[in-house]
PDB file of C-alpha atoms and ligand atoms in Angstrom:
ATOM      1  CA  UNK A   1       2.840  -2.726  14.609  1.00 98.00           C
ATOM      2  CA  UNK A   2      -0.669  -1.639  13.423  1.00 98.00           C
ATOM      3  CA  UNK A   3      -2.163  -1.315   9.932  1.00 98.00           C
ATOM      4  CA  UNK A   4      -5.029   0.470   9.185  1.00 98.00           C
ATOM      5  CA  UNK A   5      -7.330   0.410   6.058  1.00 98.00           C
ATOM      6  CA  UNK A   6      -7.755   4.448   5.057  1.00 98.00           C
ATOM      7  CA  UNK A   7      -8.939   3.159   1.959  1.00 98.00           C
ATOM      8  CA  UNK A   8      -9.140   0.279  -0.332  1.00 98.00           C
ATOM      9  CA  UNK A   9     -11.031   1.202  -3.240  1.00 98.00           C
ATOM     10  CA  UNK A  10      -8.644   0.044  -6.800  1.00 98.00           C
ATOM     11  CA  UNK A  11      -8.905   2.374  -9.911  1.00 97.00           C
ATOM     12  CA  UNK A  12     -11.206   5.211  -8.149  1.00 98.00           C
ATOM     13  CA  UNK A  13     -12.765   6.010  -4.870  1.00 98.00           C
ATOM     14  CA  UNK A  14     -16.223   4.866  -4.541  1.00 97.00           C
ATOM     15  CA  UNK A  15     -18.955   7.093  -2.653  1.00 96.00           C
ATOM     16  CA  UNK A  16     -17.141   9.015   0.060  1.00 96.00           C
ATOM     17  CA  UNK A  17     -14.105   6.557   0.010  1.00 98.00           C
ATOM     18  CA  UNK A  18     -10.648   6.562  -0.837  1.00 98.00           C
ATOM     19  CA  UNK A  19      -8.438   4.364  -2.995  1.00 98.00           C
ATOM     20  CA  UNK A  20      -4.911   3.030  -1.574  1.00 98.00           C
ATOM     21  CA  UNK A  21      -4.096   4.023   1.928  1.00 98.00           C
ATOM     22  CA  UNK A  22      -2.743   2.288   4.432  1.00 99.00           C
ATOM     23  CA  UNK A  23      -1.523   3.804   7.719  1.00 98.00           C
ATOM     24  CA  UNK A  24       1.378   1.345   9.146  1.00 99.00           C
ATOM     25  CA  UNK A  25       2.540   2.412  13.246  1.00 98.00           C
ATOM     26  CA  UNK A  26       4.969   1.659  15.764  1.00 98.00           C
ATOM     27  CA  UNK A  27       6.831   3.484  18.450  1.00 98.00           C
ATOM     28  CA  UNK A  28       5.118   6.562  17.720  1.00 97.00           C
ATOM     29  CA  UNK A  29       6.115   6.337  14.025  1.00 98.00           C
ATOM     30  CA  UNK A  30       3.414   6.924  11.410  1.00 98.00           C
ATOM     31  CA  UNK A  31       4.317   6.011   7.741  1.00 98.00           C
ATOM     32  CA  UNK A  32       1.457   5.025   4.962  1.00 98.00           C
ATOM     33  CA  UNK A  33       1.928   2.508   1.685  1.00 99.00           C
ATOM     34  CA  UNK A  34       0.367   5.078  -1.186  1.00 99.00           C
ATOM     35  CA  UNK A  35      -1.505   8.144  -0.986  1.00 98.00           C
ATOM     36  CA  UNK A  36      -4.529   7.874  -3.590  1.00 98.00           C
ATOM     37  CA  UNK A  37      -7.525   9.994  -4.020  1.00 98.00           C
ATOM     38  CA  UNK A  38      -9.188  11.124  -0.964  1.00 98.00           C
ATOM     39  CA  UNK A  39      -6.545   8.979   1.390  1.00 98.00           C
ATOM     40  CA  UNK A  40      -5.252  13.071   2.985  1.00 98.00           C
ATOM     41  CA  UNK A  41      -9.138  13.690   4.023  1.00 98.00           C
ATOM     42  CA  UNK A  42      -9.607  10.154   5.427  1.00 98.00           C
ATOM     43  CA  UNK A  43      -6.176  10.061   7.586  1.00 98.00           C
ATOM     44  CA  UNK A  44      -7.369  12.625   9.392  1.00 98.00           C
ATOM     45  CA  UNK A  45      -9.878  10.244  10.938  1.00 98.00           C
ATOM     46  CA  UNK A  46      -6.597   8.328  12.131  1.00 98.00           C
ATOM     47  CA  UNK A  47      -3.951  10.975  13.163  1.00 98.00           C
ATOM     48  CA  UNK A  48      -3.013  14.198  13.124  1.00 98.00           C
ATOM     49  CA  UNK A  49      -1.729  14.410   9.594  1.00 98.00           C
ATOM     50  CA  UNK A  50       1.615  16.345  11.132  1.00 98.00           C
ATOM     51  CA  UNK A  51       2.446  13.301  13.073  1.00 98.00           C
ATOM     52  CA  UNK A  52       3.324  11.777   9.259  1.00 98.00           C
ATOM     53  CA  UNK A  53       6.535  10.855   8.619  1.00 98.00           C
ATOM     54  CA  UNK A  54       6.719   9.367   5.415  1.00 98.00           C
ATOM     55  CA  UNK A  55       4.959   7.763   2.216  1.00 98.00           C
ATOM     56  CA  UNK A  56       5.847   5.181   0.505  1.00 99.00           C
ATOM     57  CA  UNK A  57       4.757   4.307  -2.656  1.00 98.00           C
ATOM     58  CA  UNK A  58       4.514   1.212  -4.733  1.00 98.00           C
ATOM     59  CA  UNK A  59       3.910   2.980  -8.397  1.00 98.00           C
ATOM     60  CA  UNK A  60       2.805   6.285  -9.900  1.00 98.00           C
ATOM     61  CA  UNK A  61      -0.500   5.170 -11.105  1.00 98.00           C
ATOM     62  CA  UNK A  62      -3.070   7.753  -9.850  1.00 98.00           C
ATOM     63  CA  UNK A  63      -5.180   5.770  -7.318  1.00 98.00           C
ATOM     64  CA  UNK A  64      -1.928   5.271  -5.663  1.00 98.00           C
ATOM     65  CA  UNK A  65      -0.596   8.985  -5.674  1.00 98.00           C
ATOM     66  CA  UNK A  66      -3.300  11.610  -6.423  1.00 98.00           C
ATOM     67  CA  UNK A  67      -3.212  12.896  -2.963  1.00 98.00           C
ATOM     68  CA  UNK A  68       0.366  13.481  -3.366  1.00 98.00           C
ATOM     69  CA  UNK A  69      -0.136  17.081  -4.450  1.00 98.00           C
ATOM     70  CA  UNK A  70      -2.157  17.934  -1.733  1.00 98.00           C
ATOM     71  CA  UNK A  71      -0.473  16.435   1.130  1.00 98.00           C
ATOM     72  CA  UNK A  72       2.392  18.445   0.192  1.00 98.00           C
ATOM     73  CA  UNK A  73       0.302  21.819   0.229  1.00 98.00           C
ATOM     74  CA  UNK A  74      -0.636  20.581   3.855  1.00 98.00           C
ATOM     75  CA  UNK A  75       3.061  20.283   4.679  1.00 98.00           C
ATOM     76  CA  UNK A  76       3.531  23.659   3.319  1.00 98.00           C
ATOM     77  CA  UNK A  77       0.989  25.339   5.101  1.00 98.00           C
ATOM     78  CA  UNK A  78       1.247  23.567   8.204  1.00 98.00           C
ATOM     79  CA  UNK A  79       4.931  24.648   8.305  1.00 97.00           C
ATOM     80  CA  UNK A  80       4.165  28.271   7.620  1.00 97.00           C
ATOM     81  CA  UNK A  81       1.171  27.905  10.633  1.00 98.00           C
ATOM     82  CA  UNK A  82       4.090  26.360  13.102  1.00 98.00           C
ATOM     83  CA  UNK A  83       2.356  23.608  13.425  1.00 98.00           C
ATOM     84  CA  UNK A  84       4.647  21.369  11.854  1.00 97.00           C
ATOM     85  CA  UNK A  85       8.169  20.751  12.456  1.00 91.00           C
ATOM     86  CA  UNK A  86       8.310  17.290  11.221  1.00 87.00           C
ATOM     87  CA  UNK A  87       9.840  16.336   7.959  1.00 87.00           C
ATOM     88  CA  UNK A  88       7.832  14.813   5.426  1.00 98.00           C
ATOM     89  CA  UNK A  89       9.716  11.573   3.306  1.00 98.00           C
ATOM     90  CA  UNK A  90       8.479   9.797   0.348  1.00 98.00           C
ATOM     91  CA  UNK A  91       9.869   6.850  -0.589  1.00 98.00           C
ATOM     92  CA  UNK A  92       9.275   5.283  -4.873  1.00 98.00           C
ATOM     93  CA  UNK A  93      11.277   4.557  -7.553  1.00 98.00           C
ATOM     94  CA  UNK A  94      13.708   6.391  -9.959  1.00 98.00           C
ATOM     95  CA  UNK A  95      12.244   4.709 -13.160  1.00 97.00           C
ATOM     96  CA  UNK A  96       9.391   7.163 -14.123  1.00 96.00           C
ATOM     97  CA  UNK A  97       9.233  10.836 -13.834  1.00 97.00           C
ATOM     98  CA  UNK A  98       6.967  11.481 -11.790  1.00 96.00           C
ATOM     99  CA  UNK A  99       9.382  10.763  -8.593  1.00 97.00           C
ATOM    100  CA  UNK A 100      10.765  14.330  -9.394  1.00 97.00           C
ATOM    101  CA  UNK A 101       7.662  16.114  -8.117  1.00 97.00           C
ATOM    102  CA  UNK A 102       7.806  14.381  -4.956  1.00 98.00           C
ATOM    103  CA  UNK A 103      10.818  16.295  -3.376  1.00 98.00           C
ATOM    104  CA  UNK A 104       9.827  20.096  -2.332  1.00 97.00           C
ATOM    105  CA  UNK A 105      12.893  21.696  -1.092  1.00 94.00           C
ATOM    106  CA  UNK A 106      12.562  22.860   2.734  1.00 93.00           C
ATOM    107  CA  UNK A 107       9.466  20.859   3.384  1.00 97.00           C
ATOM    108  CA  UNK A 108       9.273  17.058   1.721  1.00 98.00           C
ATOM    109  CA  UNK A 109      12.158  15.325   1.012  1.00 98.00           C
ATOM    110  CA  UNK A 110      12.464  11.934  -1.916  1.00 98.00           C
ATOM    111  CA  UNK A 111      14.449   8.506  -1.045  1.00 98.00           C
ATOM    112  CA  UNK A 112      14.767   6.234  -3.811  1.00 98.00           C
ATOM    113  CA  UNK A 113      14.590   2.479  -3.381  1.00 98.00           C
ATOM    114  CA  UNK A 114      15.311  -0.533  -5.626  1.00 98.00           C
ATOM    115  CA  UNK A 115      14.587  -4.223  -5.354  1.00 97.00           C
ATOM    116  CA  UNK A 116      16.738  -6.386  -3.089  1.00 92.00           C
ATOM    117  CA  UNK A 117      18.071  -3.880  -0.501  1.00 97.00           C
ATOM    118  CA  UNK A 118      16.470  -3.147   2.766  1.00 98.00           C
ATOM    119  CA  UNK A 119      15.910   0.308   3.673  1.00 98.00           C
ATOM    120  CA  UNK A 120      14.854   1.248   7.101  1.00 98.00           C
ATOM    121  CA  UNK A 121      12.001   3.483   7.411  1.00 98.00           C
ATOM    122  CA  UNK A 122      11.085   4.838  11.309  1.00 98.00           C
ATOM    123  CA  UNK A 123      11.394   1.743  13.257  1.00 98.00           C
ATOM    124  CA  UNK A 124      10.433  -0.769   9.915  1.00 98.00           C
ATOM    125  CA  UNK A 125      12.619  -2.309   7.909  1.00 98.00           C
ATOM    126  CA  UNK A 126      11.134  -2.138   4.436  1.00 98.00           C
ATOM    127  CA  UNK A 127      12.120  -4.432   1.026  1.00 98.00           C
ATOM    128  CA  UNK A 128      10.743  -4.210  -1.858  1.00 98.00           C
ATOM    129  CA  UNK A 129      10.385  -6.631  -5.532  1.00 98.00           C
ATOM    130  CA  UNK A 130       9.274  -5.299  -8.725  1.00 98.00           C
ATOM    131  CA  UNK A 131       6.032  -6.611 -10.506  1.00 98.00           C
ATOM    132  CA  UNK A 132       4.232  -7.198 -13.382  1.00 97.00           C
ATOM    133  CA  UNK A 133       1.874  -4.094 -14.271  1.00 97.00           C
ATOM    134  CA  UNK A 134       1.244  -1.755 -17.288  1.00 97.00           C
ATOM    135  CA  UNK A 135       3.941   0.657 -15.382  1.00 98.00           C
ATOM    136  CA  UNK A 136       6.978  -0.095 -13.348  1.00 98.00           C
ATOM    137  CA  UNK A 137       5.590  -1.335  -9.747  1.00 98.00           C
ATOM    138  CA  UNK A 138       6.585  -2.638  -6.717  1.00 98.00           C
ATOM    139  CA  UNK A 139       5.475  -5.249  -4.036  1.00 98.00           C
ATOM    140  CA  UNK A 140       7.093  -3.627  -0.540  1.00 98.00           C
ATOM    141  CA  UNK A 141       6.996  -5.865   2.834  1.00 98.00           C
ATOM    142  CA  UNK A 142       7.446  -4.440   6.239  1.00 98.00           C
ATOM    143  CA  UNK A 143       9.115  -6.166   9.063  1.00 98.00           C
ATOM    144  CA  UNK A 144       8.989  -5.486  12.675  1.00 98.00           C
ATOM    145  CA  UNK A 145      10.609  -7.107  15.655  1.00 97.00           C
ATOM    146  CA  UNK A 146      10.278 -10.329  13.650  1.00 98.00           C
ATOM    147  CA  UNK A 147       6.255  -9.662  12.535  1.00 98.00           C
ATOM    148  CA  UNK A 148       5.852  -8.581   8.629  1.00 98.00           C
ATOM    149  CA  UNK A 149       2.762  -7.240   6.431  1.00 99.00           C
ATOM    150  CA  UNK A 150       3.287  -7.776   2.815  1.00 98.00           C
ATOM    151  CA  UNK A 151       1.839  -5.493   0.458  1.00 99.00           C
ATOM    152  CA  UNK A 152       1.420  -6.092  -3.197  1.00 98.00           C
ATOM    153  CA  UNK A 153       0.672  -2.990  -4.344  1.00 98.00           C
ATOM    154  CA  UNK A 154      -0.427  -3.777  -8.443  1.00 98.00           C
ATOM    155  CA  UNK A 155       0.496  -6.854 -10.030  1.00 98.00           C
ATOM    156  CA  UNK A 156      -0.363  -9.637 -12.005  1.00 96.00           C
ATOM    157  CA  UNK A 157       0.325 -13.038 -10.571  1.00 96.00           C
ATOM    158  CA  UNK A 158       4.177 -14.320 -11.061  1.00 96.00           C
ATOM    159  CA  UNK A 159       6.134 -17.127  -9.288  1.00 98.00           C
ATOM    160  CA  UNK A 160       8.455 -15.421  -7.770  1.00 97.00           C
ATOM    161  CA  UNK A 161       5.888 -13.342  -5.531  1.00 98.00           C
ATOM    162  CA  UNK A 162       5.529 -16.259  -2.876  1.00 98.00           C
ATOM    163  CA  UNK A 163       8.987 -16.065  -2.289  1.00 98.00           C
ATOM    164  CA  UNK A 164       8.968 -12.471  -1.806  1.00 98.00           C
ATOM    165  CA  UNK A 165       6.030 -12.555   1.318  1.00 98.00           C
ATOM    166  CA  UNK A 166       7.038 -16.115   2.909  1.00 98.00           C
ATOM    167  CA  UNK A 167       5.614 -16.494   6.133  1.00 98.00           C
ATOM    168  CA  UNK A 168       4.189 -12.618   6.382  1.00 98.00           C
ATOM    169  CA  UNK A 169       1.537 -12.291   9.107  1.00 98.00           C
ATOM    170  CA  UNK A 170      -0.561 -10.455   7.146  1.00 98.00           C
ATOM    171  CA  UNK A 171      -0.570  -9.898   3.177  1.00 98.00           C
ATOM    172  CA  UNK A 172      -2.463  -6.939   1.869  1.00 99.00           C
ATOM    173  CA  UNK A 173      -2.984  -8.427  -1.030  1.00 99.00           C
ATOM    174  CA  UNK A 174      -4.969  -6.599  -4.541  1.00 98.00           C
ATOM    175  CA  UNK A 175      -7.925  -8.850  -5.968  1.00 98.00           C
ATOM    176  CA  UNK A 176      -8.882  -6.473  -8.773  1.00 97.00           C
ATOM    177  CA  UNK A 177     -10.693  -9.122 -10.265  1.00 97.00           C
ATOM    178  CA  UNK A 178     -13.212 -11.484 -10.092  1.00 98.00           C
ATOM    179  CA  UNK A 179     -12.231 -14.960 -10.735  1.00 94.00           C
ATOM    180  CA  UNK A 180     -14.117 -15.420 -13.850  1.00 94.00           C
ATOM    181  CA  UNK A 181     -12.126 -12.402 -15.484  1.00 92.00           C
ATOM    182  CA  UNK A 182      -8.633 -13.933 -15.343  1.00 91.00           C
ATOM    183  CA  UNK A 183      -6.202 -12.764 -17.843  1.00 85.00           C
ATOM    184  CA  UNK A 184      -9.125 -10.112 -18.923  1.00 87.00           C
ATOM    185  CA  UNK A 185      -6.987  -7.214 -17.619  1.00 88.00           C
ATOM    186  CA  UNK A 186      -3.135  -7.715 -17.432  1.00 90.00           C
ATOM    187  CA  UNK A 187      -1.117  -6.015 -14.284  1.00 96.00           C
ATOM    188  CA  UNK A 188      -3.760  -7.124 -11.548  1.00 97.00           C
ATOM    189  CA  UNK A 189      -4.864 -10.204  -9.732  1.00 98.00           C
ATOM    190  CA  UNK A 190      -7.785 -12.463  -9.416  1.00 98.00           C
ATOM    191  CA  UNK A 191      -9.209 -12.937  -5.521  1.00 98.00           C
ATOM    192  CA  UNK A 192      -8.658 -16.768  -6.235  1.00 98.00           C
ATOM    193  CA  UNK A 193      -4.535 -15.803  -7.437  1.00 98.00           C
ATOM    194  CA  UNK A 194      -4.455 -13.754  -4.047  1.00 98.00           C
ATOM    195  CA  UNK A 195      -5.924 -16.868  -2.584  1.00 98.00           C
ATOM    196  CA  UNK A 196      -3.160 -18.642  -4.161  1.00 98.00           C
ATOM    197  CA  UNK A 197      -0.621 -16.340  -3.218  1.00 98.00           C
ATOM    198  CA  UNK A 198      -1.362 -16.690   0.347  1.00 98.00           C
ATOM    199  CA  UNK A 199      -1.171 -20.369   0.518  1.00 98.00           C
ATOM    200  CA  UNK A 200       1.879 -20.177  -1.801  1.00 98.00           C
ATOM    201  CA  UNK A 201       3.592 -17.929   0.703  1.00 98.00           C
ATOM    202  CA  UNK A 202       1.972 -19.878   4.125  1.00 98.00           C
ATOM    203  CA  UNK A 203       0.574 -16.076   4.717  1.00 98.00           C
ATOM    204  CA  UNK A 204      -0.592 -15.878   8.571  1.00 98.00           C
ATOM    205  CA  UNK A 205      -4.079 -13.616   7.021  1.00 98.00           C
ATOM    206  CA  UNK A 206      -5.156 -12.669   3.599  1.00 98.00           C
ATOM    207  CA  UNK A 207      -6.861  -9.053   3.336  1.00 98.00           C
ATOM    208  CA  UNK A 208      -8.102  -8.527   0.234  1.00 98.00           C
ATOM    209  CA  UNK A 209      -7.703  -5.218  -1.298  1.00 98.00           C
ATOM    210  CA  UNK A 210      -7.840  -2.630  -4.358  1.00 98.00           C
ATOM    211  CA  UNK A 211     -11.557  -3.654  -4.650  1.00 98.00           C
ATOM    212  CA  UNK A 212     -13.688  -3.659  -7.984  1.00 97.00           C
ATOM    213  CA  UNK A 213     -16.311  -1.278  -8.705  1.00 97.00           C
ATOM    214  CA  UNK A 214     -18.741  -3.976  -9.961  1.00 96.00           C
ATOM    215  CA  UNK A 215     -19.972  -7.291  -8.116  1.00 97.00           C
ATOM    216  CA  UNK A 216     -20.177  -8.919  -4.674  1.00 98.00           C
ATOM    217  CA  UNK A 217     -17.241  -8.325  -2.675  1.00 98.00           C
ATOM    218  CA  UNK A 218     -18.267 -10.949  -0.290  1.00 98.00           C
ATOM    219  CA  UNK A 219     -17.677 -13.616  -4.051  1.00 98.00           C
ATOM    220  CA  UNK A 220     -14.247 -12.321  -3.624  1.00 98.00           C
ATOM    221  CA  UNK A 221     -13.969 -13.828  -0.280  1.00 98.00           C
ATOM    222  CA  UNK A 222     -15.590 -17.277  -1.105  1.00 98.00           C
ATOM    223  CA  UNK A 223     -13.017 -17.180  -4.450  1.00 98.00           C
ATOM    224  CA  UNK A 224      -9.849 -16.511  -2.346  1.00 98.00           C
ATOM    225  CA  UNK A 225     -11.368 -18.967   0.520  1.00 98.00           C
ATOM    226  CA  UNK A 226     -11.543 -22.019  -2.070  1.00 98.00           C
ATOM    227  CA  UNK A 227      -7.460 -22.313  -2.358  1.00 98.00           C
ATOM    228  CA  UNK A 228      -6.150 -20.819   1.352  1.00 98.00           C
ATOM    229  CA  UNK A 229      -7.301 -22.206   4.391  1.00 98.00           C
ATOM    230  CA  UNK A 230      -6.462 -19.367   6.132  1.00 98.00           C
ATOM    231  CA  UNK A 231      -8.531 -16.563   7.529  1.00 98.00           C
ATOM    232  CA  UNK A 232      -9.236 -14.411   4.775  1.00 98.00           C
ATOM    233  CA  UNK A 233     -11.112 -10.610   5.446  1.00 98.00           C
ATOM    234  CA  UNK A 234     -11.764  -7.751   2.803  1.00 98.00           C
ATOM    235  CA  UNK A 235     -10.512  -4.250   3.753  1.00 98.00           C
ATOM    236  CA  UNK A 236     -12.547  -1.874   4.775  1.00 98.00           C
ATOM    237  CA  UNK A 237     -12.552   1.914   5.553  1.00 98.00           C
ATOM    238  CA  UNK A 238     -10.910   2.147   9.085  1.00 98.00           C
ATOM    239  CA  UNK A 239     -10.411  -1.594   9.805  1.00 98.00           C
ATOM    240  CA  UNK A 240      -7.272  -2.076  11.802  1.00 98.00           C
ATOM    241  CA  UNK A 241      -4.978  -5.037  12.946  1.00 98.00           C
ATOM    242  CA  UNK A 242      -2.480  -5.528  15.302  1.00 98.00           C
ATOM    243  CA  UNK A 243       0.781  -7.387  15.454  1.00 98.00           C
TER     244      UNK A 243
HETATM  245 ZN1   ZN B   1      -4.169   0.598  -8.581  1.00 57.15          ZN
HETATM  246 ZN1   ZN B   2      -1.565   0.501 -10.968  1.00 57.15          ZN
END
């Protein structure tokens, strides 16, 4: 399966970027982990957007669903142009409101999932664990034929996350934070905790994600570096992995 960085930016896009994106593929199957703001206009650098067959999203928090709105009025005219016969899925959670905007009857269509149960999506099979942030959240990982990304959406660190990602090939991990800020603002991680988290969960390969508006992203990389041994990259608009 591939995974490709649409865009990584946490909180707000920075200068013609995107916040969460991430465009996961396999067998001709297209699905992407949260649709934040400017995500629809990027993905069209990767696909064409009717060839998208789902969403899923880790929370409602608007760098994680502002595109939402619009990638349903794409649906909709798409449909009406006959260019689209696909249907369009998202997949979240049932514990805020906002899930009941995501269903438009006769072109996108809502699944609900809860922690614990696997749910197949295309050709992944997807689980998902819920997390500490300032609104209900989830942590999702994606296996494949026996290869898994993990994906930690928000979150704070808590010991039952290693668990969750054991052994993923790649975690697509946040580092909202710089090390020094720890416990500064709750619901997000420090690059050394996604370090830590990594090692915890003998991760294959660290990306670092959800990136901070302030600093040097490249001290996120020595901070995570210091505690996993393992190769350790930050996402970037358009970067790409195989596995
Ligand atoms: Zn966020
Ligand atoms: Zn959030």
């Amino acid at each position: 399966m591939k995974l490709t960085v649409v865009g990584f930016w946490g909180a707000y896009p920075g200068k013609t970027g995107a916040t969460s994106g991430y465009l996961v593929q396999s067998d001709n199957y297209n699905t992407l982990l949260d649709c934040g703001s400017a995500v629809l206009s990027k993905l069209h650098g990767y696909i064409d957007i009717n060839e998208l067959e789902s969403v899923v999203l880790s929370h409602y928090h608007p760098d994680h669903t502002a595109d939402v709105g619009v990638l349903q009025h794409a649906v909709i005219v798409q449909k009406a142009l006959k260019n689209r016969a696909k249907p369009l899925t998202f997949y979240g959670h049932t514990e805020d409101p906002a899930f009941k905007t995501l269903a438009l009857p006769n072109y996108t269509s809502f699944t609900e999932y809860k922690e614990g149960e696997k749910y197949p999506v295309g050709p992944f099979t997807f689980t998902f664990i819920k997390t500490p942030h300032p609104v209900t959240a989830f942590s999702m990982r994606i296996d494949y034929h026996g290869k898994s990304i993990g994906y930690t959406g928000d979150t704070q660190w808590n010991d039952y996350l290693p668990a969750f990602f054991r052994n993923v090939d790649i975690l697509l991990c946040e580092a909202s934070l710089f090390s020094k800020f720890k416990g500064a603002v709750p619901g997000h991680l420090t690059a050394s905790e996604a370090g830590k988290l990594a090692a915890k969960a003998s991760a294959e390969r660290l990306i670092l994600t959800h990136l901070p508006h302030y600093g040097n992203h490249e001290d996120l990389l020595t901070e995570a570096s210091a505690v996993y041994s393992g190769p350790v990259e930050l996402a970037s608009e358009g970067k790409s992995w195989e596995i």
